[in-house]
GROMACS .gro file of C-alpha atoms in nm:
model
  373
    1UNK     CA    1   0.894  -2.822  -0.029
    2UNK     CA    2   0.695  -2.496   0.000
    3UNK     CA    3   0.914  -2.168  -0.116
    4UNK     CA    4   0.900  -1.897   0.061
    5UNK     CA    5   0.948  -1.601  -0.197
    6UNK     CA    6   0.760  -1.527  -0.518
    7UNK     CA    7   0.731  -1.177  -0.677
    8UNK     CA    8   0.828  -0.964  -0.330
    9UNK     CA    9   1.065  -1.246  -0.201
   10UNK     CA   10   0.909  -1.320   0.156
   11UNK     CA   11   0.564  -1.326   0.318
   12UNK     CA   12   0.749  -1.046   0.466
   13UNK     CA   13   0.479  -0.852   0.694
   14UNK     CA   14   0.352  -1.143   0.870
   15UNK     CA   15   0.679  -1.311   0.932
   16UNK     CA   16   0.760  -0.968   1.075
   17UNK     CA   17   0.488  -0.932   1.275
   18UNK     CA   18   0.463  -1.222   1.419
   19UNK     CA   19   0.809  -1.343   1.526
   20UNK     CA   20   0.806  -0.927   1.631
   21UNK     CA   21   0.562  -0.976   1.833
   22UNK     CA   22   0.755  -1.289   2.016
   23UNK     CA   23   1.081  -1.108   2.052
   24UNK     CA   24   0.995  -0.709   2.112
   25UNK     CA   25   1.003  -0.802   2.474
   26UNK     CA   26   1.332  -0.980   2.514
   27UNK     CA   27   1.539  -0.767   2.306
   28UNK     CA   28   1.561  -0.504   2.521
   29UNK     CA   29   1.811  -0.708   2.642
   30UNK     CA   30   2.027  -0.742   2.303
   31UNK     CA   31   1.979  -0.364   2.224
   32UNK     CA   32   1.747  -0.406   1.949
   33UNK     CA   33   1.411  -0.244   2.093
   34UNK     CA   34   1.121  -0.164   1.868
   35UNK     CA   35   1.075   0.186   2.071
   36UNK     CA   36   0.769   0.267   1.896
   37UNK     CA   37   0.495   0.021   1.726
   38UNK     CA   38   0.421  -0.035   1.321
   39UNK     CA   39   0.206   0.125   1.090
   40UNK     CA   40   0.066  -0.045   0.764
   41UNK     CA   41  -0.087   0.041   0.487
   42UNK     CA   42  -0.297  -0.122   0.318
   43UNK     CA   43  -0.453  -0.014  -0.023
   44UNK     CA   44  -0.776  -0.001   0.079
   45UNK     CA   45  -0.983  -0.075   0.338
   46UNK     CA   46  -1.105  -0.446   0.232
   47UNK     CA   47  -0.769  -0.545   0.147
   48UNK     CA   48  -0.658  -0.421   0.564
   49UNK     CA   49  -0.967  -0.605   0.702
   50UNK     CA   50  -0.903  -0.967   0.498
   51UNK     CA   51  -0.557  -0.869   0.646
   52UNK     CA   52  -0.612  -0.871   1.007
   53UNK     CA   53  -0.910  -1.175   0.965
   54UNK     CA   54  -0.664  -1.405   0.845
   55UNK     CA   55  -0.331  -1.323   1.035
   56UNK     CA   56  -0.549  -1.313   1.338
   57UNK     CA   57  -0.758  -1.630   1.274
   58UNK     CA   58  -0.434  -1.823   1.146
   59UNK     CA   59  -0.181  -1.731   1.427
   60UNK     CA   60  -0.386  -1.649   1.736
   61UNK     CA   61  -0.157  -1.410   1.812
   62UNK     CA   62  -0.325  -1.126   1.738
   63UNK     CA   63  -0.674  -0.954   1.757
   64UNK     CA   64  -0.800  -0.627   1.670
   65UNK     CA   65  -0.948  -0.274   1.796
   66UNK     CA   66  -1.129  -0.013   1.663
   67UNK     CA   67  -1.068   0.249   1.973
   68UNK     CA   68  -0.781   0.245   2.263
   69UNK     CA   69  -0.787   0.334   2.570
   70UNK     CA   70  -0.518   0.276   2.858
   71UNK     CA   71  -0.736   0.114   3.090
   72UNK     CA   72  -0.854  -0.187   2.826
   73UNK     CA   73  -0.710  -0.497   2.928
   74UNK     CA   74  -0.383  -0.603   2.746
   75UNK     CA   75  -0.300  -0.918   2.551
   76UNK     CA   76   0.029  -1.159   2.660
   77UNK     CA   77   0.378  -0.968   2.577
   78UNK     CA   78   0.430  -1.227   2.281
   79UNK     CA   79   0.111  -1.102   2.101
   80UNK     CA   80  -0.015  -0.807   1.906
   81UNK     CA   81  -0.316  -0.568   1.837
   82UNK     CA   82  -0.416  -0.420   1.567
   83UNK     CA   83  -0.589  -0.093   1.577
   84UNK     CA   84  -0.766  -0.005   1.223
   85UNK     CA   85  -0.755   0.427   1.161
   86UNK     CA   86  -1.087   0.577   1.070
   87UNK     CA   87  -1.202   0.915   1.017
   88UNK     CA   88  -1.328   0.899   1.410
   89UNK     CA   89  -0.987   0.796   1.501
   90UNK     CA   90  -0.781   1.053   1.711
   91UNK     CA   91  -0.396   1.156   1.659
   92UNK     CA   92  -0.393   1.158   2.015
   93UNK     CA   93  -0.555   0.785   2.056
   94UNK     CA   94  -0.278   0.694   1.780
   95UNK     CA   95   0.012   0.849   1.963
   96UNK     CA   96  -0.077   0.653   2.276
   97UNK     CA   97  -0.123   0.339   2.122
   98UNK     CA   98   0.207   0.336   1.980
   99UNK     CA   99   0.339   0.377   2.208
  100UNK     CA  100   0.218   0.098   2.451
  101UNK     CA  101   0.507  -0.149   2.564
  102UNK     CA  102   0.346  -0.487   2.667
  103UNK     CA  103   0.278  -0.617   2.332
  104UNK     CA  104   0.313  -0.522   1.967
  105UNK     CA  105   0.113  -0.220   1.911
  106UNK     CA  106  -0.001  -0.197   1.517
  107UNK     CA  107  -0.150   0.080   1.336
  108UNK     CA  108  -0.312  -0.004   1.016
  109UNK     CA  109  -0.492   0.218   0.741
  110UNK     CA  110  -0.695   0.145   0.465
  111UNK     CA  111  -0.655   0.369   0.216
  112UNK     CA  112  -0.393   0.687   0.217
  113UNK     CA  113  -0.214   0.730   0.533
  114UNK     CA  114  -0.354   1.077   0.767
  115UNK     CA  115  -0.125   1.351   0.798
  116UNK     CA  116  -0.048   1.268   1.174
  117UNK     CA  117   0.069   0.911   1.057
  118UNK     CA  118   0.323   1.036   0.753
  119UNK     CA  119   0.590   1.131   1.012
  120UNK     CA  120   0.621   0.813   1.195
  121UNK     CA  121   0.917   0.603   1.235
  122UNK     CA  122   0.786   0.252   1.100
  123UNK     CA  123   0.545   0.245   0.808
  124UNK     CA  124   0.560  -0.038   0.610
  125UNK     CA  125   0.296  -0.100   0.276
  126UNK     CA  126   0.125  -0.417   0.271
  127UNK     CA  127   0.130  -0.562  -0.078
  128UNK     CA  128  -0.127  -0.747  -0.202
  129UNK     CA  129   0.091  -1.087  -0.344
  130UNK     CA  130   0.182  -1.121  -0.003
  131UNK     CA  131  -0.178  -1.261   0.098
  132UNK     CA  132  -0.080  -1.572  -0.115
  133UNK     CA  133   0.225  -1.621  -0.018
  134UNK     CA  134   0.265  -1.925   0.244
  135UNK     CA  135   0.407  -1.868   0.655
  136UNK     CA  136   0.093  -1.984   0.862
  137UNK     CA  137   0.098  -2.325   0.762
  138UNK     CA  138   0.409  -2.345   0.926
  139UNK     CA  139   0.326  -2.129   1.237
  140UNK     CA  140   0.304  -2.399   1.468
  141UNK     CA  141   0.604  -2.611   1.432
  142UNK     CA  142   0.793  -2.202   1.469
  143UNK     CA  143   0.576  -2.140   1.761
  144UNK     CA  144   0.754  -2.453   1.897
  145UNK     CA  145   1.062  -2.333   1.834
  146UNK     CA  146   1.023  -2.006   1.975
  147UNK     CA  147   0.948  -2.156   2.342
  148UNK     CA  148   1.133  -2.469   2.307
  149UNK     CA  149   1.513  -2.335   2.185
  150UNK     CA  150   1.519  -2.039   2.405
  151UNK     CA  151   1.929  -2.054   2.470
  152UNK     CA  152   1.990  -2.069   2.083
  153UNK     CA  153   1.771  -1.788   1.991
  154UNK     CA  154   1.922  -1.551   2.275
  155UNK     CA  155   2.263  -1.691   2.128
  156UNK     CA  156   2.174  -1.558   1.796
  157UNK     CA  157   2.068  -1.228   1.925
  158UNK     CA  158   2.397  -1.187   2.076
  159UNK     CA  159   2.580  -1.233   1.752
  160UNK     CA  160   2.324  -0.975   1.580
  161UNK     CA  161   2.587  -0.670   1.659
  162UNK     CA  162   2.840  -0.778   1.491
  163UNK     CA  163   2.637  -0.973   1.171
  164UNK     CA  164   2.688  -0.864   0.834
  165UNK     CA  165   2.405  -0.739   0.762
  166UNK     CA  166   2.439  -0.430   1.096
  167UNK     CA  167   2.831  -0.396   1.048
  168UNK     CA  168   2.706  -0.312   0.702
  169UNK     CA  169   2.409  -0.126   0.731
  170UNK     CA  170   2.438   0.216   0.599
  171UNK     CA  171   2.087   0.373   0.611
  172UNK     CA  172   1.997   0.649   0.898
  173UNK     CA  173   2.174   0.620   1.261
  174UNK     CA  174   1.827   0.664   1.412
  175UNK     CA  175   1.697   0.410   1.272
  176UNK     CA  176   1.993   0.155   1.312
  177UNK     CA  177   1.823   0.003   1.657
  178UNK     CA  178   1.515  -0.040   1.419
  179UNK     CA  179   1.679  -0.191   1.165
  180UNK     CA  180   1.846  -0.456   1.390
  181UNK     CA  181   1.495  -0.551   1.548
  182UNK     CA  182   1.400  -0.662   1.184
  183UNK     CA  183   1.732  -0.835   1.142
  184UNK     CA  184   1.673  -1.034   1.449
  185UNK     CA  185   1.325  -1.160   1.304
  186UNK     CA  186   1.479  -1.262   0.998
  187UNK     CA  187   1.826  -1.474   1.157
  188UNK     CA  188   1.573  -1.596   1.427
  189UNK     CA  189   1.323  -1.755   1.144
  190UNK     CA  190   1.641  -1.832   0.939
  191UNK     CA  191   1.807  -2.080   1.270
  192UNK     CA  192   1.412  -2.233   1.260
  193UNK     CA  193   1.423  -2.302   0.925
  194UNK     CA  194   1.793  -2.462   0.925
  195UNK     CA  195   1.714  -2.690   1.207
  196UNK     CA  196   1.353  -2.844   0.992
  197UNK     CA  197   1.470  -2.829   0.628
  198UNK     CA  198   1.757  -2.728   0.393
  199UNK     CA  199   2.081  -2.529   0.447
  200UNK     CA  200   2.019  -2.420   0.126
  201UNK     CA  201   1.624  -2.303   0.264
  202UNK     CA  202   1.687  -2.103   0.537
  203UNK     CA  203   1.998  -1.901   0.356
  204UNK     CA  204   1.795  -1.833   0.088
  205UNK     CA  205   1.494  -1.711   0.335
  206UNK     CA  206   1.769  -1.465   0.561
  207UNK     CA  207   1.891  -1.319   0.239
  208UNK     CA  208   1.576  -1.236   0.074
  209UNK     CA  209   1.448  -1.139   0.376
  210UNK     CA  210   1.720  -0.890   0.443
  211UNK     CA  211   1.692  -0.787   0.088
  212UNK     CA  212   1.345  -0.671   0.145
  213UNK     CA  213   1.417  -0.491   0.444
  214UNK     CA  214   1.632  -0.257   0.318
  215UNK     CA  215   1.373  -0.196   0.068
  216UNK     CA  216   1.121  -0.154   0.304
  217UNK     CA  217   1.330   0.083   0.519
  218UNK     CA  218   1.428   0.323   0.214
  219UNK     CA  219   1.076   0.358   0.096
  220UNK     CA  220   1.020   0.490   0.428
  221UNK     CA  221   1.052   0.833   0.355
  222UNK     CA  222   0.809   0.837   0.071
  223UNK     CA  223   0.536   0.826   0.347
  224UNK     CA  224   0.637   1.134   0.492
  225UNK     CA  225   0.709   1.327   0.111
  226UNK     CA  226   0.387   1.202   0.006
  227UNK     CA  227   0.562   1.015  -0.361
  228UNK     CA  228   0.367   0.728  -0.259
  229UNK     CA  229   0.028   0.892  -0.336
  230UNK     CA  230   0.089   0.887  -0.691
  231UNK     CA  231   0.160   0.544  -0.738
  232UNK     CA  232  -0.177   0.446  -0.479
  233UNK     CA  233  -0.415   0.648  -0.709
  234UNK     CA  234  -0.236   0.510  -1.026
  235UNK     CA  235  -0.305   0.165  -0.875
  236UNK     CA  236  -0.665   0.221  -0.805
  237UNK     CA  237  -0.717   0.372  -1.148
  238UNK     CA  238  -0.588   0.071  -1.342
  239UNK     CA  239  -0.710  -0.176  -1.125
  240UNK     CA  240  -1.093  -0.018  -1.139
  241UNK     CA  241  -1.306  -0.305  -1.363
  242UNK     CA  242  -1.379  -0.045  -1.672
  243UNK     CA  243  -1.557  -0.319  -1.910
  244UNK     CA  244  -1.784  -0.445  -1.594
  245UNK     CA  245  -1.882  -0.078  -1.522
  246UNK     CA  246  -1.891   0.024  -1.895
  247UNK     CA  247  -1.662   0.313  -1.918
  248UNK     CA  248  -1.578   0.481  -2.201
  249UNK     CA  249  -1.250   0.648  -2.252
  250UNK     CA  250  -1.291   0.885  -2.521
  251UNK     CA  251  -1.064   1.156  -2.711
  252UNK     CA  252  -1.198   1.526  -2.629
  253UNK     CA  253  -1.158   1.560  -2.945
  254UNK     CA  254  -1.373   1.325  -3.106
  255UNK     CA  255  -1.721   1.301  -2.874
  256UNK     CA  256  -1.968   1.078  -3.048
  257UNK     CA  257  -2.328   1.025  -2.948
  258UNK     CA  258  -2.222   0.696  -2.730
  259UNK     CA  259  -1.933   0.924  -2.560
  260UNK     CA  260  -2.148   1.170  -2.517
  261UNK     CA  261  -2.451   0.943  -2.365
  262UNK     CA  262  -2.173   0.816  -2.132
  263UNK     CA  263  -2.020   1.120  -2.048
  264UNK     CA  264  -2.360   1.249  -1.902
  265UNK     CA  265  -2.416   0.941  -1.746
  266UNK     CA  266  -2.099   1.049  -1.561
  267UNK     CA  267  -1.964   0.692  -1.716
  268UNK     CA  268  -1.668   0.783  -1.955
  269UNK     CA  269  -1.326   0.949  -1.906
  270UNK     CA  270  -1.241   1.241  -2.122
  271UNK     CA  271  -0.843   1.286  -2.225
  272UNK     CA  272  -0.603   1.496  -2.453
  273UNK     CA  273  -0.186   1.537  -2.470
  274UNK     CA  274  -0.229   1.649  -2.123
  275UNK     CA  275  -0.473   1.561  -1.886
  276UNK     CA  276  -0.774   1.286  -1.834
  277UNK     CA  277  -1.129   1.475  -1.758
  278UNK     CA  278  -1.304   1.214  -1.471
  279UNK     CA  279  -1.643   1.308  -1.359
  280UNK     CA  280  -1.575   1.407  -0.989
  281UNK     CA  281  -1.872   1.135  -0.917
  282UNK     CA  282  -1.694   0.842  -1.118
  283UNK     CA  283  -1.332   0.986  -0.955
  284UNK     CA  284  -1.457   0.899  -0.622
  285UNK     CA  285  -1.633   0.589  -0.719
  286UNK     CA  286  -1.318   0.460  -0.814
  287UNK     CA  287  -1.124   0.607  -0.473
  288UNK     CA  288  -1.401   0.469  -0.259
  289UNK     CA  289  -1.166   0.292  -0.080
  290UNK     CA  290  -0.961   0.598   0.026
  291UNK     CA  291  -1.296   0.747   0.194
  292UNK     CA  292  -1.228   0.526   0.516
  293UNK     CA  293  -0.967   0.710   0.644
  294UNK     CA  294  -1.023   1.076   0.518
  295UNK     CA  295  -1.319   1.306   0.364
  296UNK     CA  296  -1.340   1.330  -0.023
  297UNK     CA  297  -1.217   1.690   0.057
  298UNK     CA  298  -0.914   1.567   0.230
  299UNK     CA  299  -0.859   1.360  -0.021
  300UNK     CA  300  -0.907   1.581  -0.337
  301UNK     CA  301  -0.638   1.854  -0.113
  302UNK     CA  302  -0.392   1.551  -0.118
  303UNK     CA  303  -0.428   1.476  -0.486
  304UNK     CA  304  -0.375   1.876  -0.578
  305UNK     CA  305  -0.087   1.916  -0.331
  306UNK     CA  306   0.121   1.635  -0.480
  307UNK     CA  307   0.094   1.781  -0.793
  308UNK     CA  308  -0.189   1.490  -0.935
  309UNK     CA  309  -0.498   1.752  -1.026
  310UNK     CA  310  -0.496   2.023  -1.186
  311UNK     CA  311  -0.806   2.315  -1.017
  312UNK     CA  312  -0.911   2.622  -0.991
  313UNK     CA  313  -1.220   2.588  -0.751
  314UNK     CA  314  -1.328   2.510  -0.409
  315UNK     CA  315  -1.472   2.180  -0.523
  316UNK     CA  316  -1.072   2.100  -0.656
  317UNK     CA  317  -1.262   2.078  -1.031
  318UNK     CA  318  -1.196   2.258  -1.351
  319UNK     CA  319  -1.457   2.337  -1.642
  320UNK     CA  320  -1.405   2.210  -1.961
  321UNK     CA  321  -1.586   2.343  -2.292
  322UNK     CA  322  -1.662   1.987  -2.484
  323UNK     CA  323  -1.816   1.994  -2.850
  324UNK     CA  324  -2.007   1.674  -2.960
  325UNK     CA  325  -2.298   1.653  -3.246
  326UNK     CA  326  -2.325   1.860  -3.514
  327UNK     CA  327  -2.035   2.115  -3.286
  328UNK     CA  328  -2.249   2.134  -2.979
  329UNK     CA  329  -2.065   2.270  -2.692
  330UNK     CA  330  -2.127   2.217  -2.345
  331UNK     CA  331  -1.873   2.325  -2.063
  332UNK     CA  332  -1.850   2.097  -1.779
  333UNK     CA  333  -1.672   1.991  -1.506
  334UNK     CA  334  -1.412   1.768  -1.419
  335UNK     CA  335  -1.111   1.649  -1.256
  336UNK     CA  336  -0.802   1.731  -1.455
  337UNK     CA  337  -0.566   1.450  -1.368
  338UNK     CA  338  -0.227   1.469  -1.526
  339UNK     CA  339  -0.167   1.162  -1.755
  340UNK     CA  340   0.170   1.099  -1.676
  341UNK     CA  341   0.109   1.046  -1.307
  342UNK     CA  342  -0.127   0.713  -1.383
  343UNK     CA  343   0.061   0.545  -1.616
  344UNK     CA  344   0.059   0.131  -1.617
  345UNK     CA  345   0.395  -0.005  -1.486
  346UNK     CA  346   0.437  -0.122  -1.869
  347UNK     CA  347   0.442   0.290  -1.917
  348UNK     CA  348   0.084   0.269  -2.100
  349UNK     CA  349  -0.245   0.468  -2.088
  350UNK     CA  350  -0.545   0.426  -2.029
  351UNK     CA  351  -0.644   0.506  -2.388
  352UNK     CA  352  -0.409   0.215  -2.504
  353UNK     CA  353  -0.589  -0.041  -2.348
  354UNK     CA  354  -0.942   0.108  -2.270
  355UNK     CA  355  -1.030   0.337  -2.547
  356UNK     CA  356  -1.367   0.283  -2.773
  357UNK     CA  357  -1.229   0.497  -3.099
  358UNK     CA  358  -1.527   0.705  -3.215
  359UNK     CA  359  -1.653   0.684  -3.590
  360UNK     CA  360  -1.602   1.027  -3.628
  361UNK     CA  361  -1.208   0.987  -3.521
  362UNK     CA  362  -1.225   0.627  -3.783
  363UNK     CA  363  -1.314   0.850  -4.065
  364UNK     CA  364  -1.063   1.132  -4.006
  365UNK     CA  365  -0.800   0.849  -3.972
  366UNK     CA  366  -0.882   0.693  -4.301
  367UNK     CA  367  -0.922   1.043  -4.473
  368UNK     CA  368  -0.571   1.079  -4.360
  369UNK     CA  369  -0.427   0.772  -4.478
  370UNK     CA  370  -0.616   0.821  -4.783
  371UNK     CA  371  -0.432   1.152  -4.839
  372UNK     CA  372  -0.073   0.994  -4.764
  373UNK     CA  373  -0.122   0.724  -5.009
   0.00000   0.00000   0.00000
């Protein structure tokens, strides 16, 4: 029998969004009413796209828009849209969509979330695992459920009030109506589940499912603050293919003629105690993704604001003076990221996985342990 949870427990985000889509409408009668619609993000554009192509292709519930506009026609009350935020895309546009009643309105970004999104009520991250984690296979049999057992799912929403998991809740009051919406989708998937397989299946499902709500509701507030910038640059750093683009990562300190060659190539990443020196041109090569939703202005303001770069310019770089052959110096400049915002989950740095030790820095090292022995 398929499981449900790996790594991040549930498919959560399409499970949401789907059975969401099915129920928004009738629990406004059970006091549970999405007031506004959803925003994801994605962390990058590619990843949104695949995103919407498959949940769209695989559940036929769902299709999605570039622009919106009141007077386009509207999809069945037990569907939703998806509308994808660009740099052309309006606060305005956004505000309206979300606001839209007849179906599930969702707002998804590729990249770092614009200003006028941080404050809203329901932003959710999509993470990559959940891709590959299975739901659609099984869409059709729920489907069936959904129209077929309408008396036992209104049954359950009538219980949802006085379930453990709202008796208990103890997050924000304003978002307690919110939090029982996602409850429902979770006990409704949970009664489908316990009437085709296990006991054991579906109370495994609700609780994990439940588990990851609260998660998803507490990290909620890091949209608005901004902490999870850090951790989406961080990402993009570690993830960016350094042996396929042949990067160096080299010690300030100790520039050979191969550093050097790839430094001016704007190919290698400079870094001391402090700070890692990127070429502003390899930076945003390796933020490309971001460039979807904002300018490389907007984005460079971000990264200075929450404390990631370190600049003294209009450009957001900083000169650095750099000695290489025979004590050449050249100053140049960079983007002074601060090392401890980028470190690997495993707390590592680039330089312990990456770096290409210089001969110079081999011969001072074995000078050294010459002089200790």
């Amino acid at each position: 029998m398929e499981r449900y949870f790996e790594e991040i427990k549930v498919n959560w985000t399409s499970i949401s969004i789907y059975t969401g889509s099915f129920l928004r409408f009738i629990m406004k009668d059970f006091g549970g009413f999405l007031d506004e619609g959803i925003v994801i993000v994605a962390d990058n554009e590619i990843l949104a796209g695949n995103f919407i192509s498959d949940y769209c292709m695989k559940t036929l519930n769902g299709c999605k828009a570039t622009s919106w506009k009141k007077r386009k026609k509207h999809p069945g009350n037990y569907c939703c849209i998806f509308l994808v935020v660009s740099k052309t895309t309006t606060e305005e546009e956004v505000i309206e969509f979300l606001q839209e009643q007849d179906f599930l309105p969702i707002i998804i970004s590729g990249g770092v979330l614009p200003e006028y999104l941080r404050s809203r009520k329901h932003i959710f991250r999509l993470h990559k695992s959940e891709l590959e984690i299975g739901f659609y296979d099984k869409r059709i049999d729920f489907q069936k459920y959904l129209i077929q057992n309408v008396s036992e799912i209104c049954e359950t929403l009538e219980n949802l009030q006085s379930s453990i998991a709202c008796t208990e809740y103890t997050g924000s009051i304003e978002m307690k109506n919110s939090f029982k919406f996602f409850v429902a989708i979770g006990s409704v998937y949970a009664k489908y589940l316990r009437k085709n397989y296990s006991e054991r299946e579906a109370f495994t499902f609700l609780e994990n499912y439940l588990r990851e709500t609260l998660k998803r509701f507490e990290e909620i507030p890091k949209f608005s603050s901004g902490d999870d910038i850090p951790e989406l640059i961080s990402e993009l750093i570690w993830d960016f293919s350094w042996a396929e683009k042949g990067v160096k990562i080299a010690n300030v300190n100790y520039i050979d003629e191969k550093a050097y060659e790839s430094l001016k190539a704007k190919c290698a990443v400079l870094y001391d105690h402090q700070f890692y020196y990127f070429p502003p041109e390899l930076f945003m090569e390796i933020c490309s993704s971001l460039i979807g939703t904002m300018s490389e202005t907007e984005l460079k303001k971000r990264l200075k604001s929450e404390g990631i770069i370190k600049c003294d310019s209009a450009d957001y770089t900083s000169k650095k003076t750099i000695y290489y052959e025979h004590k050449q110096k050249e100053r140049l400049r960079f983007l002074w990221v601060y090392k401890d915002k980028i470190l690997s989950p495993e707390n590592l740095r680039l330089e312990d996985v990456f770096e290409v030790v210089s001969e110079n820095k081999k011969s001072e090292e074995v000078v050294v342990c010459a002089e200790i022995m």
